[in-house]
GROMACS .gro file of C-alpha atoms in nm:
model
  177
    1UNK     CA    1  -0.939  19.699  -3.345
    2UNK     CA    2  -1.223  19.894  -3.486
    3UNK     CA    3  -1.367  19.804  -3.832
    4UNK     CA    4  -1.617  19.987  -4.048
    5UNK     CA    5  -1.945  19.832  -4.174
    6UNK     CA    6  -2.128  20.023  -4.444
    7UNK     CA    7  -2.507  20.035  -4.455
    8UNK     CA    8  -2.778  20.256  -4.598
    9UNK     CA    9  -2.771  20.620  -4.484
   10UNK     CA   10  -3.023  20.671  -4.210
   11UNK     CA   11  -3.033  20.304  -4.110
   12UNK     CA   12  -2.717  20.297  -3.895
   13UNK     CA   13  -2.882  20.243  -3.561
   14UNK     CA   14  -3.117  19.977  -3.708
   15UNK     CA   15  -2.811  19.775  -3.821
   16UNK     CA   16  -2.647  19.815  -3.474
   17UNK     CA   17  -2.974  19.684  -3.315
   18UNK     CA   18  -2.998  19.398  -3.564
   19UNK     CA   19  -2.637  19.292  -3.509
   20UNK     CA   20  -2.676  19.306  -3.128
   21UNK     CA   21  -3.004  19.102  -3.156
   22UNK     CA   22  -2.880  18.837  -3.390
   23UNK     CA   23  -2.516  18.800  -3.290
   24UNK     CA   24  -2.561  18.875  -2.922
   25UNK     CA   25  -2.202  19.000  -2.868
   26UNK     CA   26  -2.060  18.687  -3.026
   27UNK     CA   27  -1.735  18.756  -3.233
   28UNK     CA   28  -1.720  19.123  -3.140
   29UNK     CA   29  -1.683  19.340  -2.827
   30UNK     CA   30  -1.924  19.617  -2.932
   31UNK     CA   31  -2.100  19.774  -3.224
   32UNK     CA   32  -2.178  20.149  -3.239
   33UNK     CA   33  -2.255  20.464  -3.437
   34UNK     CA   34  -2.060  20.779  -3.374
   35UNK     CA   35  -2.303  21.069  -3.356
   36UNK     CA   36  -2.253  21.452  -3.341
   37UNK     CA   37  -2.431  21.730  -3.189
   38UNK     CA   38  -2.553  21.992  -3.444
   39UNK     CA   39  -2.798  22.287  -3.447
   40UNK     CA   40  -3.073  22.409  -3.676
   41UNK     CA   41  -3.129  22.784  -3.702
   42UNK     CA   42  -3.499  22.835  -3.642
   43UNK     CA   43  -3.676  23.167  -3.596
   44UNK     CA   44  -3.373  23.344  -3.482
   45UNK     CA   45  -3.270  23.077  -3.240
   46UNK     CA   46  -3.101  22.733  -3.243
   47UNK     CA   47  -3.245  22.398  -3.189
   48UNK     CA   48  -3.003  22.112  -3.109
   49UNK     CA   49  -3.027  21.777  -3.292
   50UNK     CA   50  -2.815  21.461  -3.316
   51UNK     CA   51  -2.695  21.303  -3.640
   52UNK     CA   52  -2.436  21.049  -3.745
   53UNK     CA   53  -2.082  21.185  -3.773
   54UNK     CA   54  -2.015  20.939  -4.067
   55UNK     CA   55  -2.349  20.874  -4.247
   56UNK     CA   56  -2.389  20.508  -4.351
   57UNK     CA   57  -2.100  20.391  -4.134
   58UNK     CA   58  -2.126  20.157  -3.828
   59UNK     CA   59  -1.825  20.075  -3.621
   60UNK     CA   60  -1.744  19.735  -3.475
   61UNK     CA   61  -1.471  19.646  -3.226
   62UNK     CA   62  -1.343  19.299  -3.278
   63UNK     CA   63  -1.012  19.098  -3.263
   64UNK     CA   64  -1.146  18.853  -3.526
   65UNK     CA   65  -1.268  19.041  -3.828
   66UNK     CA   66  -1.287  18.733  -4.051
   67UNK     CA   67  -1.512  18.547  -3.807
   68UNK     CA   68  -1.718  18.861  -3.755
   69UNK     CA   69  -1.761  18.915  -4.129
   70UNK     CA   70  -1.889  18.558  -4.168
   71UNK     CA   71  -2.132  18.610  -3.872
   72UNK     CA   72  -2.249  18.939  -4.031
   73UNK     CA   73  -2.402  18.738  -4.310
   74UNK     CA   74  -2.667  18.622  -4.052
   75UNK     CA   75  -2.794  18.970  -4.015
   76UNK     CA   76  -3.082  19.044  -4.255
   77UNK     CA   77  -2.969  19.394  -4.331
   78UNK     CA   78  -2.775  19.544  -4.626
   79UNK     CA   79  -2.425  19.571  -4.480
   80UNK     CA   80  -2.078  19.506  -4.576
   81UNK     CA   81  -1.739  19.536  -4.407
   82UNK     CA   82  -1.533  19.799  -4.584
   83UNK     CA   83  -1.211  19.688  -4.738
   84UNK     CA   84  -1.008  19.641  -5.059
   85UNK     CA   85  -0.916  19.321  -5.226
   86UNK     CA   86  -1.026  19.098  -4.933
   87UNK     CA   87  -0.827  19.305  -4.682
   88UNK     CA   88  -1.061  19.451  -4.424
   89UNK     CA   89  -1.071  19.827  -4.381
   90UNK     CA   90  -0.959  19.901  -4.033
   91UNK     CA   91  -0.955  20.219  -3.830
   92UNK     CA   92  -0.588  20.277  -3.743
   93UNK     CA   93  -0.479  20.335  -3.387
   94UNK     CA   94  -0.417  20.712  -3.473
   95UNK     CA   95  -0.764  20.745  -3.628
   96UNK     CA   96  -0.920  20.566  -3.331
   97UNK     CA   97  -0.734  20.797  -3.089
   98UNK     CA   98  -0.858  21.099  -3.288
   99UNK     CA   99  -1.223  20.966  -3.281
  100UNK     CA  100  -1.191  20.901  -2.912
  101UNK     CA  101  -1.062  21.261  -2.859
  102UNK     CA  102  -1.346  21.397  -3.059
  103UNK     CA  103  -1.593  21.211  -2.836
  104UNK     CA  104  -1.417  21.345  -2.525
  105UNK     CA  105  -1.202  21.195  -2.262
  106UNK     CA  106  -1.292  20.838  -2.180
  107UNK     CA  107  -1.550  20.817  -2.465
  108UNK     CA  108  -1.547  20.554  -2.733
  109UNK     CA  109  -1.510  20.276  -2.466
  110UNK     CA  110  -1.875  20.170  -2.435
  111UNK     CA  111  -2.001  20.503  -2.323
  112UNK     CA  112  -2.205  20.738  -2.533
  113UNK     CA  113  -2.037  20.787  -2.867
  114UNK     CA  114  -2.126  21.151  -2.918
  115UNK     CA  115  -1.917  21.438  -3.059
  116UNK     CA  116  -2.047  21.750  -2.876
  117UNK     CA  117  -2.029  22.105  -3.020
  118UNK     CA  118  -1.689  22.270  -2.942
  119UNK     CA  119  -1.699  22.612  -2.776
  120UNK     CA  120  -1.524  22.876  -2.981
  121UNK     CA  121  -1.444  23.244  -2.935
  122UNK     CA  122  -1.487  23.465  -3.235
  123UNK     CA  123  -1.319  23.809  -3.308
  124UNK     CA  124  -1.520  24.110  -3.423
  125UNK     CA  125  -1.423  24.037  -3.786
  126UNK     CA  126  -1.569  23.687  -3.761
  127UNK     CA  127  -1.241  23.487  -3.719
  128UNK     CA  128  -1.224  23.195  -3.473
  129UNK     CA  129  -0.956  23.310  -3.224
  130UNK     CA  130  -0.971  23.012  -2.991
  131UNK     CA  131  -1.161  22.689  -2.951
  132UNK     CA  132  -1.225  22.431  -2.680
  133UNK     CA  133  -1.317  22.070  -2.695
  134UNK     CA  134  -1.148  21.855  -2.960
  135UNK     CA  135  -1.141  22.148  -3.204
  136UNK     CA  136  -0.865  22.323  -3.008
  137UNK     CA  137  -0.614  22.076  -3.165
  138UNK     CA  138  -0.755  22.116  -3.517
  139UNK     CA  139  -0.793  22.493  -3.562
  140UNK     CA  140  -0.544  22.483  -3.846
  141UNK     CA  141  -0.740  22.207  -4.024
  142UNK     CA  142  -1.053  22.415  -4.060
  143UNK     CA  143  -1.126  22.443  -4.431
  144UNK     CA  144  -1.467  22.610  -4.406
  145UNK     CA  145  -1.655  22.791  -4.136
  146UNK     CA  146  -2.020  22.887  -4.116
  147UNK     CA  147  -2.063  23.089  -3.802
  148UNK     CA  148  -2.436  23.160  -3.865
  149UNK     CA  149  -2.501  22.790  -3.904
  150UNK     CA  150  -2.275  22.715  -3.602
  151UNK     CA  151  -2.053  22.464  -3.792
  152UNK     CA  152  -1.706  22.431  -3.935
  153UNK     CA  153  -1.565  22.177  -4.174
  154UNK     CA  154  -1.232  22.017  -4.086
  155UNK     CA  155  -1.011  21.788  -4.282
  156UNK     CA  156  -0.899  21.477  -4.088
  157UNK     CA  157  -0.731  21.144  -4.190
  158UNK     CA  158  -0.981  20.865  -4.193
  159UNK     CA  159  -0.973  20.519  -4.349
  160UNK     CA  160  -0.644  20.604  -4.532
  161UNK     CA  161  -0.746  20.937  -4.686
  162UNK     CA  162  -0.819  21.291  -4.595
  163UNK     CA  163  -1.194  21.337  -4.534
  164UNK     CA  164  -1.389  21.655  -4.470
  165UNK     CA  165  -1.630  21.635  -4.183
  166UNK     CA  166  -1.864  21.898  -4.045
  167UNK     CA  167  -1.840  21.973  -3.679
  168UNK     CA  168  -2.077  22.175  -3.465
  169UNK     CA  169  -1.959  22.474  -3.274
  170UNK     CA  170  -2.097  22.687  -2.991
  171UNK     CA  171  -1.998  23.061  -2.986
  172UNK     CA  172  -1.900  23.159  -2.624
  173UNK     CA  173  -2.104  23.447  -2.499
  174UNK     CA  174  -2.369  23.428  -2.769
  175UNK     CA  175  -2.506  23.065  -2.747
  176UNK     CA  176  -2.657  22.902  -2.442
  177UNK     CA  177  -2.461  22.602  -2.304
   0.00000   0.00000   0.00000
């Protein structure tokens, strides 16, 4: 199962590296940060960059969360396993499947954990008419679109509640691949 570790925003990869260095794979299968591809609008063009999909969250895959939590105390970084009343916060199978779909077929299994920008087609009046990538299944869950900024905000279930996340898009016919 996947569990979520909370750390300081911007120090996610630092925590992953520290866990890998100190624990050396003991008590967990892997530790990772899910990232997303985004763009900045600069001088009439777009520059691609990568940022965490869930800032301050690091994911760990383990079958023994209690032992992993105790081992985590050896890591000299501010981190805590998310949970309520001593029960660890787990990523449900449905949420894990959704995150794997967002990362693409076969992703989330030790390969690069990156959510790429979804290609979209836009009508003349600025409505998204069709989408590719993971977004094709979530067109009805778009709550905000910013075509100029090449992003949409979708609402997905995550850690037991509906969360809004921003996802990058690529307009077919206007943006380079």
